[in-house]
Coordinates of C-alpha atoms in Angstrom, one line a residue:
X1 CA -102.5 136.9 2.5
X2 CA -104.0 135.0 -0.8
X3 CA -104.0 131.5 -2.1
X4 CA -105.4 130.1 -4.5
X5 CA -106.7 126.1 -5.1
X6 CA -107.8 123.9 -8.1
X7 CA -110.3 121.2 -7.3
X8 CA -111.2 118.1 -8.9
X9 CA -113.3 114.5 -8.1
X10 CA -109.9 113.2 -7.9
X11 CA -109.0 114.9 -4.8
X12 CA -112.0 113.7 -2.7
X13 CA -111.0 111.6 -0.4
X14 CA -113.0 108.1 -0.8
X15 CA -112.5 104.3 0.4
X16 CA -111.7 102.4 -1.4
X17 CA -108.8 105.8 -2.6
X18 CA -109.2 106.9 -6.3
X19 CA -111.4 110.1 -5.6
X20 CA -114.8 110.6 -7.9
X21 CA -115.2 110.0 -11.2
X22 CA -116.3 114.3 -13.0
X23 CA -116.2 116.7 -15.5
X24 CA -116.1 119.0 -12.9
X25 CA -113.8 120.9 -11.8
X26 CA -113.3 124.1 -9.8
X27 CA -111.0 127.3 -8.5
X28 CA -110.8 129.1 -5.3
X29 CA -109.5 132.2 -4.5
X30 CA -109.2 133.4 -0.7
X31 CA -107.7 136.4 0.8
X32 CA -107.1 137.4 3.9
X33 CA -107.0 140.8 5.5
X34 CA -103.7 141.2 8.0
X35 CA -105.5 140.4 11.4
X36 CA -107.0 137.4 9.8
X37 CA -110.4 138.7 10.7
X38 CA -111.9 139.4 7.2
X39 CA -111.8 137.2 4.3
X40 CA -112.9 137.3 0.9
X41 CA -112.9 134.4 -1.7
X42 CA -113.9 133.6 -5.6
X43 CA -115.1 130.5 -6.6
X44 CA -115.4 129.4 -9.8
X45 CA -116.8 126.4 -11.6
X46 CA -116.5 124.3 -14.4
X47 CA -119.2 121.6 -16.1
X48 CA -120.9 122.0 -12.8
X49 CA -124.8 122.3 -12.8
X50 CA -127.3 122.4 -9.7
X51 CA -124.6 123.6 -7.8
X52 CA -126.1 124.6 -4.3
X53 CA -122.9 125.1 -1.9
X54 CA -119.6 125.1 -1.3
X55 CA -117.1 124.9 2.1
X56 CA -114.2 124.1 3.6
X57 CA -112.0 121.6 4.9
X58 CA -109.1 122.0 7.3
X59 CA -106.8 119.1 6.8
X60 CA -104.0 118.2 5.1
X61 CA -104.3 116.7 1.1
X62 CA -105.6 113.1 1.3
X63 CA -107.2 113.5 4.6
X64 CA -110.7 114.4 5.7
X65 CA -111.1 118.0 7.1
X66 CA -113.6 118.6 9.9

């Protein structure tokens, strides 16, 4: 199982809403082995610089993941 994401300031979820003002952007690749026990993902980065991690969120789009 694969998906893949696109990821700009305008999807972070902020109060007041309007998400971050960047150049930045990014890509995700993830992929799955069948028992969902492995994964493997690509990340990619655009305009980014001192980038020092990455993660993820579990939550639907507009929402804060935990």
């Amino acid at each position: 199982m694969a998906d893949q994401h696109h990821s700009s300031g305008a999807q972070e979820v902020t109060n007041p809403a309007g998400g971050v003002v960047t150049d930045t952007t990014g890509a995700i690749t993830v992929e799955f082995d069948k028992a969902l026990t492995k994964v493997q993902f690509r990340i990619a980065v655009r305009n980014g610089t001192g980038i020092t991690q990455a993660h993820f969120h579990c939550a639907p789009a507009g929402v804060n993941g935990q």
